[in-house]
Every structure is written in structure tokens, then in C-alpha cells.
PDB file of C-alpha atoms in Angstrom:
ATOM      1  CA  MET A   1      57.816 215.634 -35.379  1.00 39.00           C
ATOM      2  CA  VAL A   2      55.527 214.711 -37.933  1.00 42.00           C
ATOM      3  CA  GLU A   3      55.494 211.385 -39.349  1.00 45.00           C
ATOM      4  CA  GLU A   4      56.191 211.194 -43.217  1.00 46.00           C
ATOM      5  CA  GLU A   5      54.382 207.320 -43.012  1.00 47.00           C
ATOM      6  CA  ALA A   6      50.632 208.418 -41.906  1.00 44.00           C
ATOM      7  CA  ALA A   7      48.264 210.852 -43.134  1.00 45.00           C
ATOM      8  CA  PRO A   8      47.293 213.611 -40.219  1.00 45.00           C
ATOM      9  CA  VAL A   9      43.678 213.260 -38.929  1.00 41.00           C
ATOM     10  CA  VAL A  10      41.716 216.074 -38.989  1.00 42.00           C
ATOM     11  CA  VAL A  11      39.599 217.334 -36.402  1.00 41.00           C
ATOM     12  CA  PRO A  12      37.103 220.176 -37.247  1.00 43.00           C
ATOM     13  CA  PRO A  13      37.890 223.051 -35.283  1.00 41.00           C
ATOM     14  CA  ALA A  14      33.969 223.685 -34.562  1.00 40.00           C
ATOM     15  CA  ALA A  15      32.604 222.464 -31.096  1.00 41.00           C
ATOM     16  CA  VAL A  16      31.261 219.041 -31.930  1.00 37.00           C
ATOM     17  CA  PRO A  17      28.797 216.901 -29.490  1.00 40.00           C
ATOM     18  CA  ALA A  18      29.759 214.520 -27.314  1.00 42.00           C
ATOM     19  CA  ILE A  19      31.858 211.358 -28.977  1.00 40.00           C
ATOM     20  CA  PRO A  20      30.035 208.209 -27.311  1.00 43.00           C
ATOM     21  CA  VAL A  21      32.970 205.550 -26.492  1.00 42.00           C
ATOM     22  CA  PRO A  22      32.377 202.074 -27.614  1.00 42.00           C
ATOM     23  CA  ALA A  23      30.814 200.091 -24.950  1.00 40.00           C
ATOM     24  CA  PRO A  24      32.136 196.976 -23.521  1.00 41.00           C
ATOM     25  CA  ALA A  25      31.228 193.659 -24.505  1.00 40.00           C
ATOM     26  CA  THR A  26      30.647 192.926 -21.219  1.00 41.00           C
ATOM     27  CA  GLY A  27      28.574 196.000 -20.329  1.00 41.00           C
ATOM     28  CA  ARG A  28      29.025 198.255 -17.090  1.00 43.00           C
ATOM     29  CA  THR A  29      27.775 201.250 -14.902  1.00 39.00           C
ATOM     30  CA  PRO A  30      29.871 204.252 -14.653  1.00 39.00           C
ATOM     31  CA  ARG A  31      31.231 205.083 -11.402  1.00 40.00           C
ATOM     32  CA  GLY A  32      31.174 208.576  -9.598  1.00 37.00           C
ATOM     33  CA  ALA A  33      34.357 210.677 -10.130  1.00 35.00           C
ATOM     34  CA  ARG A  34      37.361 210.114  -8.183  1.00 33.00           C
ATOM     35  CA  PHE A  35      39.940 212.259  -9.032  1.00 28.00           C
ATOM     36  CA  ALA A  36      39.290 216.218 -10.302  1.00 33.00           C
ATOM     37  CA  GLY A  37      40.772 216.220 -13.902  1.00 34.00           C
ATOM     38  CA  ALA A  38      42.476 219.518 -15.564  1.00 31.00           C
ATOM     39  CA  ALA A  39      40.931 221.485 -18.089  1.00 32.00           C
ATOM     40  CA  GLU A  40      42.930 221.928 -21.329  1.00 33.00           C
ATOM     41  CA  GLU A  41      42.683 222.396 -25.125  1.00 31.00           C
ATOM     42  CA  ALA A  42      43.316 218.870 -26.751  1.00 32.00           C
ATOM     43  CA  VAL A  43      44.915 218.381 -29.767  1.00 32.00           C
ATOM     44  CA  ALA A  44      43.901 217.072 -33.247  1.00 33.00           C
ATOM     45  CA  GLU A  45      46.314 213.909 -33.541  1.00 35.00           C
ATOM     46  CA  PRO A  46      48.698 212.066 -31.222  1.00 36.00           C
ATOM     47  CA  ALA A  47      51.728 210.694 -32.258  1.00 41.00           C
ATOM     48  CA  ALA A  48      51.614 207.347 -33.532  1.00 42.00           C
ATOM     49  CA  PRO A  49      52.614 204.571 -30.459  1.00 46.00           C
ATOM     50  CA  LYS A  50      54.858 201.291 -30.783  1.00 45.00           C
ATOM     51  CA  THR A  51      53.425 198.382 -32.248  1.00 40.00           C
ATOM     52  CA  GLY A  52      51.730 196.846 -29.513  1.00 41.00           C
ATOM     53  CA  ALA A  53      51.422 192.904 -28.179  1.00 40.00           C
ATOM     54  CA  THR A  54      48.473 192.004 -30.118  1.00 41.00           C
ATOM     55  CA  GLY A  55      49.105 194.375 -33.659  1.00 47.00           C
ATOM     56  CA  THR A  56      49.233 198.015 -34.835  1.00 60.00           C
ATOM     57  CA  VAL A  57      46.906 200.897 -34.459  1.00 65.00           C
ATOM     58  CA  GLY A  58      44.747 201.832 -37.797  1.00 80.00           C
ATOM     59  CA  ALA A  59      43.636 205.147 -39.102  1.00 86.00           C
ATOM     60  CA  ALA A  60      39.623 204.251 -37.569  1.00 84.00           C
ATOM     61  CA  GLU A  61      41.494 203.910 -33.960  1.00 84.00           C
ATOM     62  CA  ARG A  62      43.765 207.178 -34.615  1.00 89.00           C
ATOM     63  CA  THR A  63      40.348 208.896 -35.113  1.00 90.00           C
ATOM     64  CA  GLU A  64      38.355 207.528 -32.370  1.00 91.00           C
ATOM     65  CA  VAL A  65      41.199 208.314 -29.778  1.00 93.00           C
ATOM     66  CA  ALA A  66      41.586 212.121 -31.462  1.00 93.00           C
ATOM     67  CA  ARG A  67      37.572 212.502 -31.012  1.00 93.00           C
ATOM     68  CA  ALA A  68      37.561 211.456 -27.611  1.00 93.00           C
ATOM     69  CA  VAL A  69      40.358 213.370 -26.695  1.00 95.00           C
ATOM     70  CA  GLU A  70      38.945 216.147 -27.865  1.00 95.00           C
ATOM     71  CA  THR A  71      35.394 215.698 -26.259  1.00 95.00           C
ATOM     72  CA  LEU A  72      36.879 214.949 -23.193  1.00 94.00           C
ATOM     73  CA  ALA A  73      39.085 218.587 -22.908  1.00 95.00           C
ATOM     74  CA  ARG A  74      35.858 219.974 -23.872  1.00 94.00           C
ATOM     75  CA  LEU A  75      33.620 218.584 -21.065  1.00 94.00           C
ATOM     76  CA  ARG A  76      36.447 219.304 -18.497  1.00 93.00           C
ATOM     77  CA  GLY A  77      36.391 222.967 -19.688  1.00 93.00           C
ATOM     78  CA  GLU A  78      32.629 223.309 -19.148  1.00 94.00           C
ATOM     79  CA  GLY A  79      32.804 221.639 -15.839  1.00 93.00           C
ATOM     80  CA  ARG A  80      30.565 218.435 -16.558  1.00 94.00           C
ATOM     81  CA  SER A  81      33.200 216.440 -14.741  1.00 93.00           C
ATOM     82  CA  GLY A  82      30.069 213.473 -14.519  1.00 94.00           C
ATOM     83  CA  GLU A  83      30.267 213.312 -18.313  1.00 95.00           C
ATOM     84  CA  ALA A  84      34.187 213.360 -18.476  1.00 94.00           C
ATOM     85  CA  HIS A  85      34.175 210.464 -16.111  1.00 95.00           C
ATOM     86  CA  ALA A  86      31.757 208.298 -17.807  1.00 94.00           C
ATOM     87  CA  LEU A  87      33.410 208.709 -20.873  1.00 94.00           C
ATOM     88  CA  LEU A  88      37.104 207.893 -18.801  1.00 94.00           C
ATOM     89  CA  VAL A  89      35.164 204.490 -17.270  1.00 93.00           C
ATOM     90  CA  GLU A  90      33.676 202.994 -20.706  1.00 92.00           C
ATOM     91  CA  ALA A  91      37.621 204.133 -22.582  1.00 93.00           C
ATOM     92  CA  ALA A  92      39.203 201.608 -19.726  1.00 92.00           C
ATOM     93  CA  TYR A  93      37.153 198.904 -22.007  1.00 92.00           C
ATOM     94  CA  TRP A  94      38.933 199.625 -24.784  1.00 92.00           C
ATOM     95  CA  ALA A  95      40.511 196.882 -26.779  1.00 92.00           C
ATOM     96  CA  PRO A  96      44.169 196.912 -25.430  1.00 93.00           C
ATOM     97  CA  ASP A  97      46.066 198.571 -28.276  1.00 91.00           C
ATOM     98  CA  ARG A  98      44.262 201.931 -28.373  1.00 93.00           C
ATOM     99  CA  LEU A  99      45.316 202.487 -24.650  1.00 94.00           C
ATOM    100  CA  PRO A 100      49.218 203.785 -25.338  1.00 94.00           C
ATOM    101  CA  LEU A 101      47.686 206.014 -28.190  1.00 94.00           C
ATOM    102  CA  LEU A 102      45.001 207.581 -25.692  1.00 95.00           C
ATOM    103  CA  ALA A 103      47.554 207.664 -23.184  1.00 95.00           C
ATOM    104  CA  HIS A 104      49.996 209.927 -25.318  1.00 94.00           C
ATOM    105  CA  ALA A 105      47.259 211.906 -26.773  1.00 94.00           C
ATOM    106  CA  LEU A 106      45.872 212.908 -23.226  1.00 95.00           C
ATOM    107  CA  GLU A 107      49.327 213.734 -21.703  1.00 95.00           C
ATOM    108  CA  ARG A 108      49.914 215.956 -25.265  1.00 94.00           C
ATOM    109  CA  ALA A 109      46.442 217.448 -24.247  1.00 94.00           C
ATOM    110  CA  GLY A 110      47.520 218.495 -20.551  1.00 94.00           C
ATOM    111  CA  LEU A 111      45.000 215.673 -19.303  1.00 94.00           C
ATOM    112  CA  GLY A 112      47.563 213.833 -17.835  1.00 94.00           C
ATOM    113  CA  ALA A 113      45.193 213.282 -14.182  1.00 94.00           C
ATOM    114  CA  ASP A 114      42.726 211.992 -16.765  1.00 95.00           C
ATOM    115  CA  TRP A 115      45.230 209.183 -18.021  1.00 95.00           C
ATOM    116  CA  GLN A 116      45.511 208.426 -14.094  1.00 95.00           C
ATOM    117  CA  THR A 117      41.955 208.205 -13.708  1.00 94.00           C
ATOM    118  CA  LEU A 118      41.883 206.154 -16.730  1.00 95.00           C
ATOM    119  CA  LEU A 119      44.299 203.749 -15.268  1.00 93.00           C
ATOM    120  CA  TRP A 120      42.552 203.475 -12.056  1.00 93.00           C
ATOM    121  CA  GLU A 121      39.275 202.346 -13.258  1.00 92.00           C
ATOM    122  CA  ALA A 122      41.275 199.532 -15.383  1.00 91.00           C
ATOM    123  CA  ALA A 123      42.082 198.327 -11.937  1.00 86.00           C
ATOM    124  CA  SER A 124      38.131 196.913 -12.133  1.00 88.00           C
ATOM    125  CA  LEU A 125      38.850 194.799 -15.097  1.00 91.00           C
ATOM    126  CA  PRO A 126      38.015 191.374 -15.328  1.00 91.00           C
ATOM    127  CA  ALA A 127      41.552 189.459 -14.558  1.00 90.00           C
ATOM    128  CA  GLY A 128      42.120 188.369 -18.468  1.00 90.00           C
ATOM    129  CA  ARG A 129      41.490 192.014 -19.303  1.00 92.00           C
ATOM    130  CA  LEU A 130      43.731 193.485 -16.850  1.00 93.00           C
ATOM    131  CA  VAL A 131      46.846 191.699 -17.984  1.00 93.00           C
ATOM    132  CA  ALA A 132      46.197 192.115 -21.929  1.00 93.00           C
ATOM    133  CA  ALA A 133      45.786 195.847 -20.924  1.00 94.00           C
ATOM    134  CA  ALA A 134      48.801 196.299 -18.996  1.00 93.00           C
ATOM    135  CA  ASP A 135      50.990 193.889 -21.707  1.00 92.00           C
ATOM    136  CA  ALA A 136      49.824 196.694 -24.123  1.00 93.00           C
ATOM    137  CA  LEU A 137      51.421 199.524 -22.013  1.00 94.00           C
ATOM    138  CA  VAL A 138      54.343 197.627 -21.353  1.00 93.00           C
ATOM    139  CA  ALA A 139      54.685 196.703 -25.291  1.00 93.00           C
ATOM    140  CA  ALA A 140      54.493 200.228 -26.111  1.00 93.00           C
ATOM    141  CA  GLY A 141      57.251 201.328 -24.102  1.00 94.00           C
ATOM    142  CA  ARG A 142      54.937 202.150 -21.396  1.00 94.00           C
ATOM    143  CA  ALA A 143      56.087 199.664 -18.592  1.00 93.00           C
ATOM    144  CA  GLU A 144      55.400 201.679 -15.580  1.00 94.00           C
ATOM    145  CA  ASP A 145      51.913 202.383 -16.682  1.00 95.00           C
ATOM    146  CA  GLY A 146      51.415 198.359 -17.097  1.00 93.00           C
ATOM    147  CA  GLN A 147      52.984 197.827 -13.806  1.00 92.00           C
ATOM    148  CA  GLN A 148      50.703 200.253 -12.222  1.00 93.00           C
ATOM    149  CA  MET A 149      47.519 198.931 -13.754  1.00 93.00           C
ATOM    150  CA  LEU A 150      48.718 195.216 -12.133  1.00 92.00           C
ATOM    151  CA  ARG A 151      49.382 196.979  -8.381  1.00 91.00           C
ATOM    152  CA  GLN A 152      45.591 198.366  -8.660  1.00 92.00           C
ATOM    153  CA  GLY A 153      44.092 195.641  -9.955  1.00 91.00           C
ATOM    154  CA  VAL A 154      45.278 193.264  -7.294  1.00 92.00           C
ATOM    155  CA  ALA A 155      43.904 195.447  -4.873  1.00 91.00           C
ATOM    156  CA  ARG A 156      41.115 194.036  -4.642  1.00 90.00           C
ATOM    157  CA  PRO A 157      40.005 191.671  -2.158  1.00 92.00           C
ATOM    158  CA  ALA A 158      41.833 188.549  -1.487  1.00 93.00           C
ATOM    159  CA  GLY A 159      39.074 185.972  -2.190  1.00 92.00           C
ATOM    160  CA  GLU A 160      37.835 188.354  -5.377  1.00 93.00           C
ATOM    161  CA  VAL A 161      41.820 187.761  -6.645  1.00 94.00           C
ATOM    162  CA  GLY A 162      41.489 183.711  -5.766  1.00 94.00           C
ATOM    163  CA  GLU A 163      38.507 183.433  -7.690  1.00 94.00           C
ATOM    164  CA  ALA A 164      39.897 185.848 -10.955  1.00 93.00           C
ATOM    165  CA  VAL A 165      43.019 183.005 -10.542  1.00 95.00           C
ATOM    166  CA  LEU A 166      40.857 179.965 -11.230  1.00 95.00           C
ATOM    167  CA  ASP A 167      38.676 181.264 -13.477  1.00 93.00           C
ATOM    168  CA  LEU A 168      42.138 181.970 -15.570  1.00 93.00           C
ATOM    169  CA  VAL A 169      43.167 178.660 -14.792  1.00 94.00           C
ATOM    170  CA  ALA A 170      40.505 177.113 -16.097  1.00 94.00           C
ATOM    171  CA  GLU A 171      40.461 178.570 -19.444  1.00 92.00           C
ATOM    172  CA  GLY A 172      44.501 177.513 -19.771  1.00 93.00           C
ATOM    173  CA  ARG A 173      45.683 180.660 -19.501  1.00 92.00           C
ATOM    174  CA  ARG A 174      48.713 180.133 -18.108  1.00 92.00           C
ATOM    175  CA  ARG A 175      50.328 183.141 -18.710  1.00 91.00           C
ATOM    176  CA  GLU A 176      47.914 185.372 -17.527  1.00 92.00           C
ATOM    177  CA  VAL A 177      47.660 183.366 -14.242  1.00 94.00           C
ATOM    178  CA  ARG A 178      51.911 184.451 -13.642  1.00 93.00           C
ATOM    179  CA  ALA A 179      51.636 187.366 -14.413  1.00 93.00           C
ATOM    180  CA  LEU A 180      48.653 188.639 -12.126  1.00 94.00           C
ATOM    181  CA  LEU A 181      50.289 186.093  -9.365  1.00 95.00           C
ATOM    182  CA  ASP A 182      53.701 187.765 -10.132  1.00 95.00           C
ATOM    183  CA  ALA A 183      52.192 191.354  -8.975  1.00 94.00           C
ATOM    184  CA  TYR A 184      50.011 190.149  -6.335  1.00 95.00           C
ATOM    185  CA  VAL A 185      52.842 188.811  -3.992  1.00 95.00           C
ATOM    186  CA  ARG A 186      55.173 191.570  -4.524  1.00 94.00           C
ATOM    187  CA  ALA A 187      52.028 194.487  -3.974  1.00 93.00           C
ATOM    188  CA  ARG A 188      50.164 192.519  -0.780  1.00 94.00           C
ATOM    189  CA  THR A 189      51.840 191.222   2.207  1.00 95.00           C
ATOM    190  CA  PRO A 190      52.045 187.348   2.662  1.00 95.00           C
ATOM    191  CA  GLU A 191      48.818 187.505   5.247  1.00 95.00           C
ATOM    192  CA  GLU A 192      46.886 188.849   2.544  1.00 94.00           C
ATOM    193  CA  ALA A 193      47.814 186.651  -0.206  1.00 95.00           C
ATOM    194  CA  ALA A 194      47.607 183.757   2.160  1.00 95.00           C
ATOM    195  CA  ARG A 195      44.265 184.542   2.497  1.00 95.00           C
ATOM    196  CA  SER A 196      43.356 184.626  -1.462  1.00 95.00           C
ATOM    197  CA  ALA A 197      43.834 180.315  -1.388  1.00 95.00           C
ATOM    198  CA  GLN A 198      40.708 179.997   0.356  1.00 95.00           C
ATOM    199  CA  PRO A 199      38.309 179.601  -2.511  1.00 94.00           C
ATOM    200  CA  ASP A 200      40.313 176.650  -3.559  1.00 95.00           C
ATOM    201  CA  PRO A 201      43.526 175.768  -1.443  1.00 95.00           C
ATOM    202  CA  GLN A 202      44.740 172.921  -3.103  1.00 94.00           C
ATOM    203  CA  ARG A 203      44.741 174.764  -6.528  1.00 95.00           C
ATOM    204  CA  LEU A 204      45.989 177.854  -5.400  1.00 96.00           C
ATOM    205  CA  VAL A 205      48.313 177.146  -2.872  1.00 96.00           C
ATOM    206  CA  PRO A 206      51.097 175.729  -5.295  1.00 96.00           C
ATOM    207  CA  LEU A 207      50.188 178.837  -7.451  1.00 96.00           C
ATOM    208  CA  LEU A 208      50.973 181.093  -4.855  1.00 96.00           C
ATOM    209  CA  LEU A 209      53.887 179.602  -3.803  1.00 96.00           C
ATOM    210  CA  GLU A 210      55.533 179.456  -7.085  1.00 96.00           C
ATOM    211  CA  ALA A 211      54.502 182.898  -7.746  1.00 96.00           C
ATOM    212  CA  ALA A 212      56.419 184.171  -4.641  1.00 96.00           C
ATOM    213  CA  GLN A 213      59.349 182.104  -5.310  1.00 95.00           C
ATOM    214  CA  GLY A 214      59.824 184.249  -8.917  1.00 94.00           C
ATOM    215  CA  VAL A 215      60.187 187.246  -6.040  1.00 94.00           C
ATOM    216  CA  SER A 216      62.739 185.710  -3.827  1.00 95.00           C
ATOM    217  CA  ASP A 217      63.259 183.088  -1.198  1.00 95.00           C
ATOM    218  CA  GLU A 218      62.542 185.214   1.858  1.00 96.00           C
ATOM    219  CA  ARG A 219      59.122 185.671  -0.140  1.00 96.00           C
ATOM    220  CA  ARG A 220      58.520 182.304  -0.235  1.00 96.00           C
ATOM    221  CA  TRP A 221      59.164 181.694   3.045  1.00 97.00           C
ATOM    222  CA  ASP A 222      57.271 184.749   4.534  1.00 96.00           C
ATOM    223  CA  LEU A 223      54.346 183.481   2.451  1.00 96.00           C
ATOM    224  CA  LEU A 224      54.681 179.762   3.550  1.00 96.00           C
ATOM    225  CA  HIS A 225      54.560 180.961   7.109  1.00 96.00           C
ATOM    226  CA  ALA A 226      51.070 182.874   6.522  1.00 96.00           C
ATOM    227  CA  LEU A 227      49.703 180.055   4.862  1.00 96.00           C
ATOM    228  CA  ARG A 228      50.239 177.723   7.500  1.00 95.00           C
ATOM    229  CA  VAL A 229      49.145 179.985  10.256  1.00 95.00           C
ATOM    230  CA  ALA A 230      46.225 180.462   8.078  1.00 92.00           C
ATOM    231  CA  GLY A 231      45.652 176.979   8.630  1.00 92.00           C
ATOM    232  CA  PHE A 232      46.184 175.563   5.080  1.00 91.00           C
ATOM    233  CA  ALA A 233      48.107 172.136   4.599  1.00 83.00           C
ATOM    234  CA  VAL A 234      51.418 172.585   2.699  1.00 80.00           C
TER     235      VAL A 234
END
């Protein structure tokens, strides 16, 4: 269906040079490819996503997404998987509101495998950005993708999760703390969750127990036992 409110973004049919994806604010060196994507012809204009948690997607964002998807399809078609993966790595650092639009555009272009690759790469985002990206996907009606992103994001080492939570606490970002720990205690075993308290047990143990209680009484008791076995005073 074609929306009457927004003029379509027209992409020239001729081949275009690779479109650089905006560099992330923190900088990042792309890693090696983890998946192989399917090579399909890209579409010029993806449909508009629902309004995200932080605002709407404008014409400039739509154009950037369309051009990136076309470039990605061309790179896949030419067998240039390394460059395609580098583009996906950088796209993981895009503003959260762009991600639902990008997901829809990739799927319409037959590049669903590349969207899964991007979700995997987004798992290494800093904790605050990870939660913001997941929130944007949920707000756009892609709750499953948002939950997958969080589950993969909390697969990092236990001590690193603890440090990330402490950083969010120091910034006063309580909602992000709750979202991250909720995903963490659901996805990891009680023993793994208990190890994440090591950086600062006095502050982290109560937060972990609160998150576990939000899952179930049983999960809280399992975590409580694991914390005691690990030597933490609770």
C-alpha cells in the first residue's frame, strides 16, 4: 500500500557508489562477518514504521535507509561480504528511531538474514544505547526483535553486566537498569546472575533480587541461594 501523506523516496536505478553509514559517536572498528546474508534486489522505499519512543522518522532518515539498503543489496550481489558486514556494524549504532525502518526495509528487500546480523551486532552496544534501541523496536511494534536484542546483549560476561548496571545507576537511569536486569535474570542462570554482583555487591545484590522478584518468587529464591553460595551477604 502507498501512503498518500508522504512523497515516495526515489532512488536512481543506476548503480551508485557505496553509501557510508554515519559513524557512531563513540567510534568502533568493524569485526569479521558472523553470518552470510542473502543477495537480493533492494527496494527504493520502505514503508513508514510506527512512531517510535523518541519521535518520528523524517524524510532524511527514510532516504538514508533506502540508500543503505540498496548499497547492501549490491554488495551482497557482488560477493563483497566484508564490506556488507561493515555497513551493518555501523548501522547498529544508528539513532534508535531508524532501526524499525531499517528492519522493515531489509525484510522487504529479501535481506532478513542481514537484519538478524544487525541485531547480533547491536548486542555489543553500551548498556544505555542497547536499552534505547530495544525500546524503539518495541514501540514500533517489533517487540520480539527488541526482546531478542536485550537477550543477546546480556550474554556478555557477568562482571561486565555488573559494571554496566553500575554505570547506569551513576547516571540516574533507573528505568534502563530495570530493563537490563529484567532481561538478564530471565536469560541467565541464577549462578551466572550472582557472579555479576562481584563489582559492587552492596549495590548490585539488592538490584538483582528486585529484578528476580519481578520474574517470580521462585526465581528470587534461586538467585538468593546462588548469591549465598557465591559468598555474598544477603
